[in-house]
CSV table of C-alpha atoms in Angstrom, one decimal:
chain,number,residue,atom,x,y,z
A,14,MET,CA,-18.2,4.3,18.0
A,15,PHE,CA,-16.6,5.6,14.8
A,16,LYS,CA,-17.2,9.3,15.0
A,17,ASN,CA,-16.9,9.7,11.2
A,18,GLU,CA,-19.4,6.9,10.4
A,19,THR,CA,-21.8,9.2,8.5
A,20,ASN,CA,-19.0,10.5,6.3
A,21,ILE,CA,-18.0,7.0,4.9
A,22,LYS,CA,-21.4,5.3,5.0
A,23,ALA,CA,-22.0,5.6,1.2
A,24,ASN,CA,-18.6,4.1,0.4
A,25,TYR,CA,-18.1,1.5,3.1
A,26,ILE,CA,-18.8,-2.3,3.2
A,27,ALA,CA,-17.7,-4.2,6.3
A,28,GLY,CA,-15.7,-7.4,6.3
A,29,GLN,CA,-17.4,-10.4,4.8
A,30,PRO,CA,-16.7,-13.8,6.4
A,31,ASP,CA,-17.8,-15.9,3.4
A,32,ILE,CA,-14.8,-14.6,1.4
A,33,TRP,CA,-12.4,-16.5,3.7
A,34,THR,CA,-12.1,-20.1,2.8
A,35,GLY,CA,-9.3,-22.7,2.5
A,36,ARG,CA,-8.0,-26.1,3.2
A,37,LYS,CA,-9.7,-28.0,6.0
A,38,THR,CA,-7.6,-29.1,9.0
A,39,ASP,CA,-8.1,-31.0,12.2
A,40,ALA,CA,-10.5,-29.0,14.4
A,41,GLU,CA,-8.4,-29.7,17.5
A,42,LEU,CA,-5.3,-28.0,16.0
A,43,ALA,CA,-4.6,-24.3,16.3
A,44,PRO,CA,-5.4,-22.2,13.2
A,45,GLN,CA,-3.1,-23.4,10.4
A,46,TYR,CA,-4.2,-21.0,7.6
A,47,TRP,CA,-5.1,-17.3,7.3
A,48,TYR,CA,-8.8,-18.0,6.8
A,49,GLN,CA,-8.9,-19.8,10.1
A,50,HIS,CA,-7.2,-17.0,12.0
A,51,ILE,CA,-8.6,-13.8,10.5
A,52,SER,CA,-11.8,-12.2,11.9
A,53,CYS,CA,-14.2,-9.9,10.0
A,54,GLY,CA,-15.5,-6.7,11.5
A,55,SER,CA,-16.8,-3.2,11.0
A,56,LEU,CA,-15.0,0.1,11.4
A,57,TYR,CA,-18.1,1.3,13.2
A,58,ASP,CA,-17.4,-1.2,16.0
A,59,LEU,CA,-13.6,-0.7,16.3
A,60,ASN,CA,-12.4,0.9,19.5
A,61,GLU,CA,-9.3,0.8,21.7
A,62,ASN,CA,-10.8,-2.1,23.7
A,63,ASN,CA,-11.1,-4.5,20.8
A,64,ALA,CA,-8.4,-3.3,18.5
A,65,PRO,CA,-6.4,-6.0,16.6
A,66,LYS,CA,-2.7,-5.7,15.7
A,67,PHE,CA,-3.5,-5.6,12.0
A,68,GLY,CA,-6.4,-4.2,10.1
A,69,LEU,CA,-7.0,-5.4,6.5
A,70,ILE,CA,-8.8,-2.7,4.5
A,71,GLY,CA,-9.6,-2.7,0.8
A,72,TYR,CA,-9.6,0.2,-1.6
A,73,ALA,CA,-12.0,-1.1,-4.3
A,74,CYS,CA,-11.5,1.6,-6.9
A,75,ASP,CA,-9.9,2.0,-10.3
A,76,GLU,CA,-11.5,5.3,-11.3
A,77,GLY,CA,-8.0,6.9,-10.9
A,78,VAL,CA,-6.6,4.3,-13.4
A,79,LYS,CA,-9.4,5.0,-15.8
A,80,ARG,CA,-8.7,8.8,-15.6
A,81,ASN,CA,-5.0,8.1,-16.2
A,82,PHE,CA,-5.9,6.1,-19.4
A,83,GLY,CA,-4.7,2.8,-17.9
A,84,ARG,CA,-6.3,-0.6,-18.2
A,85,VAL,CA,-9.2,-0.8,-15.7
A,86,GLY,CA,-9.8,-3.9,-13.5
A,87,ALA,CA,-7.9,-3.1,-10.3
A,88,VAL,CA,-11.3,-2.5,-8.6
A,89,LYS,CA,-11.4,-6.3,-8.2
A,90,GLY,CA,-7.9,-6.5,-6.7
A,91,PRO,CA,-8.9,-6.5,-3.0
A,92,MET,CA,-11.3,-9.5,-3.5
A,93,LEU,CA,-8.8,-11.6,-5.3
A,94,ILE,CA,-6.0,-10.8,-2.8
A,95,ARG,CA,-8.2,-12.0,0.0
A,96,GLU,CA,-9.0,-15.2,-1.8
A,97,LYS,CA,-5.3,-16.0,-2.2
A,98,LEU,CA,-4.4,-14.8,1.3
A,99,GLY,CA,-7.0,-17.0,3.0
A,100,LYS,CA,-5.3,-20.1,1.7
A,101,LEU,CA,-1.8,-19.2,2.9
A,102,PRO,CA,-0.3,-21.0,5.9
A,103,LEU,CA,-0.2,-19.0,9.1
A,104,HIS,CA,3.2,-18.0,10.5
A,105,PHE,CA,2.4,-15.2,13.0
A,106,LYS,CA,0.2,-15.0,16.1
A,107,GLN,CA,-0.9,-11.3,16.1
A,108,SER,CA,-4.6,-10.6,15.7
A,109,VAL,CA,-5.9,-9.5,12.3
A,110,VAL,CA,-9.3,-8.2,11.3
A,111,ASP,CA,-10.7,-7.8,7.8
A,112,PHE,CA,-12.5,-4.4,8.0
A,113,GLY,CA,-13.9,-4.7,4.5
A,114,ASN,CA,-13.7,-2.2,1.6
A,115,ILE,CA,-14.0,1.4,0.8
A,116,THR,CA,-15.7,1.5,-2.6
A,117,CYS,CA,-15.9,4.0,-5.4
A,118,VAL,CA,-19.5,5.1,-6.0
A,119,ASP,CA,-20.7,6.7,-9.3
A,120,ALA,CA,-17.0,7.3,-10.4
A,121,ASN,CA,-16.5,9.7,-7.6
A,122,LEU,CA,-12.9,9.2,-6.9
A,123,GLU,CA,-12.6,12.1,-4.5
A,124,SER,CA,-15.4,10.8,-2.3
A,125,CYS,CA,-13.8,7.4,-2.2
A,126,GLN,CA,-10.5,8.9,-1.2
A,127,ASN,CA,-12.0,11.0,1.5
A,128,ALA,CA,-13.7,7.9,3.0
A,129,PHE,CA,-10.5,5.9,2.8
A,130,THR,CA,-8.6,8.7,4.6
A,131,LEU,CA,-11.2,8.6,7.4
A,132,ALA,CA,-10.8,4.8,7.6
A,133,ILE,CA,-7.0,4.9,7.9
A,134,ARG,CA,-7.3,7.7,10.5
A,135,HIS,CA,-9.6,5.6,12.5
A,136,LEU,CA,-7.3,2.5,12.4
A,137,ILE,CA,-4.2,4.5,13.4
A,138,GLU,CA,-6.0,6.3,16.2
A,139,ASN,CA,-6.9,2.9,17.6
A,140,LYS,CA,-3.3,1.7,17.2
A,141,VAL,CA,-4.1,-0.7,14.4
A,142,PHE,CA,-1.5,-1.4,11.7
A,143,PRO,CA,-3.2,-0.8,8.3
A,144,LEU,CA,-2.7,-3.5,5.7
A,145,ALA,CA,-4.4,-1.8,2.7
A,146,ILE,CA,-5.1,-3.5,-0.6
A,147,GLY,CA,-6.1,-1.8,-3.8
A,148,GLY,CA,-7.2,-0.6,-6.2
A,149,GLY,CA,-5.4,2.1,-8.1
A,150,HIS,CA,-2.3,3.8,-6.8
A,151,ASP,CA,-4.4,6.9,-6.0
A,152,ILE,CA,-4.8,4.9,-2.7
A,153,ALA,CA,-1.5,6.5,-1.7
A,154,TYR,CA,-3.0,10.0,-1.6
A,155,ALA,CA,-5.8,8.9,0.7
A,156,HIS,CA,-3.7,6.6,2.8
A,157,TYR,CA,-1.0,9.2,3.6
A,158,LYS,CA,-3.6,11.9,4.4
A,159,GLY,CA,-5.2,9.5,6.9
A,160,LEU,CA,-1.9,8.8,8.6
A,161,LYS,CA,-1.2,12.6,8.9
A,162,GLU,CA,-4.7,13.3,10.2
A,163,ALA,CA,-4.2,10.8,12.9
A,164,LEU,CA,-0.6,12.0,13.7
A,165,PRO,CA,-0.5,15.6,12.6
A,166,GLN,CA,2.6,16.4,14.7
A,167,GLN,CA,4.7,13.5,13.4
A,168,ARG,CA,7.0,13.4,10.4
A,169,ILE,CA,6.1,10.5,8.1
A,170,GLY,CA,8.3,9.5,5.2
A,171,ILE,CA,7.0,7.8,2.1
A,172,ILE,CA,8.8,4.7,0.5
A,173,ASN,CA,7.3,3.8,-2.8
A,174,PHE,CA,8.2,0.6,-4.7
A,175,ASP,CA,7.2,1.6,-8.2
A,176,ALA,CA,8.2,1.9,-11.9
A,177,HIS,CA,6.6,5.3,-11.9
A,178,PHE,CA,7.1,8.5,-9.9
A,179,ASP,CA,3.3,9.2,-9.9
A,180,LEU,CA,4.2,12.9,-9.8
A,181,ARG,CA,2.0,14.1,-12.6
A,182,PRO,CA,0.5,17.5,-12.0
A,183,VAL,CA,-3.3,17.6,-11.6
A,184,GLU,CA,-4.6,19.1,-14.8
A,185,ASP,CA,-8.4,18.6,-14.8
A,186,VAL,CA,-8.9,15.9,-12.2
A,187,ALA,CA,-6.7,13.7,-9.9
A,188,ASN,CA,-5.8,10.2,-11.1
A,189,SER,CA,-3.6,7.3,-10.3
A,190,GLY,CA,-0.6,9.2,-11.7
A,191,THR,CA,-0.9,12.2,-9.5
A,192,PRO,CA,-0.9,11.1,-5.8
A,193,PHE,CA,2.6,12.1,-4.8
A,194,ASN,CA,2.5,15.4,-6.6
A,195,GLN,CA,-0.7,16.1,-4.7
A,196,LEU,CA,0.8,15.2,-1.3
A,197,LEU,CA,4.1,17.0,-1.8
A,198,SER,CA,2.4,20.2,-3.1
A,199,GLU,CA,-0.3,20.2,-0.4
A,200,PHE,CA,1.9,19.5,2.6
A,201,LYS,CA,5.0,21.4,1.5
A,202,GLY,CA,2.7,24.3,0.6
A,203,LYS,CA,1.7,24.3,4.2
A,204,GLY,CA,5.3,24.4,5.3
A,205,GLU,CA,5.4,20.7,6.4
A,206,ALA,CA,8.3,18.4,5.5
A,207,VAL,CA,7.4,15.4,3.4
A,208,ASP,CA,10.2,12.9,2.4
A,209,TYR,CA,9.4,10.8,-0.6
A,210,PHE,CA,11.8,8.0,-1.8
A,211,ALA,CA,10.9,6.0,-4.9
A,212,ILE,CA,12.5,2.5,-5.6
A,213,GLY,CA,12.4,1.0,-9.0
A,214,ILE,CA,11.9,4.0,-11.3
A,215,GLN,CA,12.1,3.2,-15.0
A,216,LYS,CA,13.4,5.9,-17.4
A,217,GLN,CA,11.2,4.4,-20.2
A,218,SER,CA,8.1,4.9,-18.0
A,219,ASN,CA,8.7,8.5,-16.9
A,220,THR,CA,9.0,11.6,-18.9
A,221,LYS,CA,11.7,14.2,-18.5
A,222,GLN,CA,9.1,16.5,-16.9
A,223,LEU,CA,8.5,13.9,-14.2
A,224,PHE,CA,12.2,13.7,-13.5
A,225,ASP,CA,12.3,17.6,-13.3
A,226,ILE,CA,9.3,17.5,-10.9
A,227,ALA,CA,11.2,14.9,-8.7
A,228,LYS,CA,14.2,17.2,-8.7
A,229,HIS,CA,12.0,20.2,-7.8
A,230,TYR,CA,10.6,18.4,-4.7
A,231,ASN,CA,14.0,16.9,-3.8
A,232,VAL,CA,12.6,13.4,-4.3
A,233,ASP,CA,15.3,10.7,-3.9
A,234,TYR,CA,15.0,7.6,-6.0
A,235,VAL,CA,16.7,4.5,-7.3
A,236,LEU,CA,16.4,3.4,-10.9
A,237,SER,CA,15.1,-0.1,-11.7
A,238,ASP,CA,18.5,-1.3,-13.1
A,239,ALA,CA,20.0,-0.7,-9.7
A,240,CYS,CA,17.4,-2.9,-7.9
A,241,SER,CA,19.3,-6.1,-7.5
A,242,ASP,CA,19.3,-8.4,-4.6
A,243,SER,CA,23.1,-8.7,-4.7
A,244,LYS,CA,24.8,-7.9,-1.4
A,245,GLU,CA,26.6,-4.9,-2.9
A,246,ALA,CA,23.5,-3.4,-4.5
A,247,LEU,CA,21.4,-3.9,-1.3
A,248,GLN,CA,24.1,-2.2,0.8
A,249,GLN,CA,24.2,0.8,-1.6
A,250,LEU,CA,20.4,1.1,-1.4
A,251,GLN,CA,20.4,0.8,2.4
A,252,GLN,CA,22.9,3.7,2.6
A,253,LYS,CA,20.6,5.8,0.5
A,254,LEU,CA,17.6,4.9,2.6
A,255,LYS,CA,19.2,5.7,6.0
A,256,PRO,CA,18.6,9.5,5.8
A,257,ILE,CA,14.8,9.1,5.3
A,258,ILE,CA,14.7,6.5,8.1
A,259,GLU,CA,16.6,8.7,10.5
A,260,GLN,CA,14.9,12.0,9.8
A,261,ASN,CA,11.3,10.7,10.1
A,262,ASP,CA,9.3,9.5,13.1
A,263,TYR,CA,7.4,6.9,11.0
A,264,LEU,CA,7.5,5.4,7.5
A,265,TYR,CA,4.6,4.6,5.1
A,266,ILE,CA,5.4,1.9,2.6
A,267,THR,CA,3.4,1.6,-0.7
A,268,ILE,CA,4.1,-1.1,-3.3
A,269,ASP,CA,2.8,-0.7,-6.8
A,270,MET,CA,2.7,-4.1,-8.4
A,271,ASP,CA,3.8,-2.7,-11.8
A,272,GLY,CA,7.2,-2.2,-10.3
A,273,PHE,CA,7.8,-5.9,-10.6
A,274,SER,CA,9.0,-7.4,-13.8
A,275,SER,CA,6.2,-8.8,-15.9
A,276,ALA,CA,8.1,-12.1,-15.6
A,277,TYR,CA,6.6,-12.2,-12.1
A,278,VAL,CA,3.6,-9.9,-12.4
A,279,SER,CA,1.3,-9.7,-15.5
A,280,GLY,CA,-1.8,-8.6,-13.7
A,281,VAL,CA,-1.3,-4.8,-13.6
A,282,SER,CA,-2.4,-1.8,-15.6
A,283,ALA,CA,1.0,-1.1,-17.0
A,284,PRO,CA,3.2,-4.2,-17.2
A,285,SER,CA,6.9,-4.0,-18.1
A,286,PRO,CA,9.6,-6.6,-18.7
A,287,LEU,CA,11.9,-4.3,-16.8
A,288,GLY,CA,11.4,-4.3,-13.1
A,289,PHE,CA,12.5,-5.7,-9.7
A,290,SER,CA,12.1,-9.2,-8.4
A,291,PRO,CA,10.1,-10.4,-5.4
A,292,LYS,CA,13.4,-11.5,-3.7
A,293,PHE,CA,14.7,-7.9,-3.9
A,294,VAL,CA,11.5,-6.4,-2.4
A,295,TYR,CA,11.5,-9.0,0.4
A,296,LYS,CA,15.1,-8.0,1.4
A,297,VAL,CA,14.4,-4.3,1.3
A,298,LEU,CA,11.2,-4.7,3.3
A,299,ALA,CA,13.1,-6.6,6.0
A,300,PHE,CA,15.7,-3.8,6.2
A,301,LEU,CA,13.0,-1.1,6.5
A,302,PHE,CA,11.1,-3.0,9.2
A,303,GLU,CA,14.2,-3.3,11.3
A,304,SER,CA,13.9,0.4,11.9
A,305,LYS,CA,10.7,-0.2,13.9
A,306,LYS,CA,9.3,2.9,12.2
A,307,VAL,CA,7.0,1.4,9.6
A,308,LEU,CA,3.5,2.6,10.4
A,309,ALA,CA,1.4,1.3,7.5
A,310,CYS,CA,1.6,-0.5,4.2
A,311,ASP,CA,-0.4,-0.9,1.1
A,312,ILE,CA,-0.4,-2.9,-2.2
A,313,ALA,CA,-1.7,-1.1,-5.3
A,314,GLU,CA,-2.5,-1.7,-8.9
A,315,LEU,CA,-3.2,-5.5,-8.9
A,316,ASN,CA,-5.5,-6.0,-11.9
A,317,PRO,CA,-7.0,-9.5,-11.9
A,318,LYS,CA,-8.4,-9.1,-15.4
A,319,TYR,CA,-4.9,-9.5,-16.8
A,320,ASP,CA,-3.4,-11.9,-14.3
A,321,THR,CA,-1.9,-15.2,-15.5
A,322,ASP,CA,-2.9,-18.2,-13.4
A,323,GLY,CA,-3.5,-15.8,-10.5
A,324,GLN,CA,0.3,-15.4,-10.0
A,325,SER,CA,0.2,-11.6,-9.5
A,326,ALA,CA,-2.5,-11.9,-6.9
A,327,ASN,CA,-0.6,-14.7,-5.3
A,328,LEU,CA,2.4,-12.5,-5.0
A,329,ALA,CA,0.4,-9.6,-3.6
A,330,ALA,CA,-1.1,-11.9,-0.9
A,331,LYS,CA,2.4,-13.3,0.0
A,332,LEU,CA,3.6,-9.7,0.4
A,333,ILE,CA,0.8,-9.0,2.9
A,334,ASP,CA,1.7,-12.3,4.7
A,335,TYR,CA,5.4,-11.4,4.7
A,336,ILE,CA,4.8,-7.9,6.1
A,337,SER,CA,2.7,-9.5,8.8
A,338,THR,CA,5.6,-11.6,9.9
A,339,LEU,CA,8.0,-8.6,10.0
A,340,ASN,CA,5.9,-6.4,12.3
């Protein structure tokens, strides 16, 4: 039984089997596609005896994007990613369960984040690898807090693929631009070490104040123009990543879809022609997973409202699929 059931009830919808459809295959064959392999379940029923390897969990919320004056629509991201994911061919054998969505009710971002934190904590406590899909990048604040609540004595580093630092100070209310400032100030304020590494930062998308905040918190980062999939560029990045890998017990990876060039991803709140390529991200993910320290991943900021031919959602789904083959 999920001991925090009453604390997430208002925001939680369990996995829905009718979402998962795809190409029909011979019934005598083993599952060939995601939709044939994945099961749907409820966090309320999860325990150590029935825990899958992977737990898909949605963060159906773009209130943080709205508060940040971005283009709303990411609330529908989790649904579209599932639709694309279900149709992908299957290339791994580990069990995976769709545990449904944490939703934002009455524009209450804080309640939604609290519920998501509890959901992540429950997955980790039952040794389930969270594959989280958003939703705005405020998912990161809730996701990391859930990891730390489950593993309070462990040091967990943050790797963020993103055009933005998301280090804005909270002025009136939190939003999609504040999650890492919140985490760094809260945990470092308690004397805990939090390492944050941002990959793909664009100068045109971050003010000088944000670079100053990054310096204040000793945030390491790589600018977008250095995010090449050439052998030399990847080797340089790997050398920069080694310290955060070595000094942390675990790693949490978060991928903001607006870090990709708009040539690949149009369906985001803040598209940019400058950005990294899918090939680059695939290679860096493979390197990070070689460490055997990756604890959880999420995909943020997919906005179906502005997607072209579903290509952004298709890439998000393929990232989830690729991560599943690495773990």
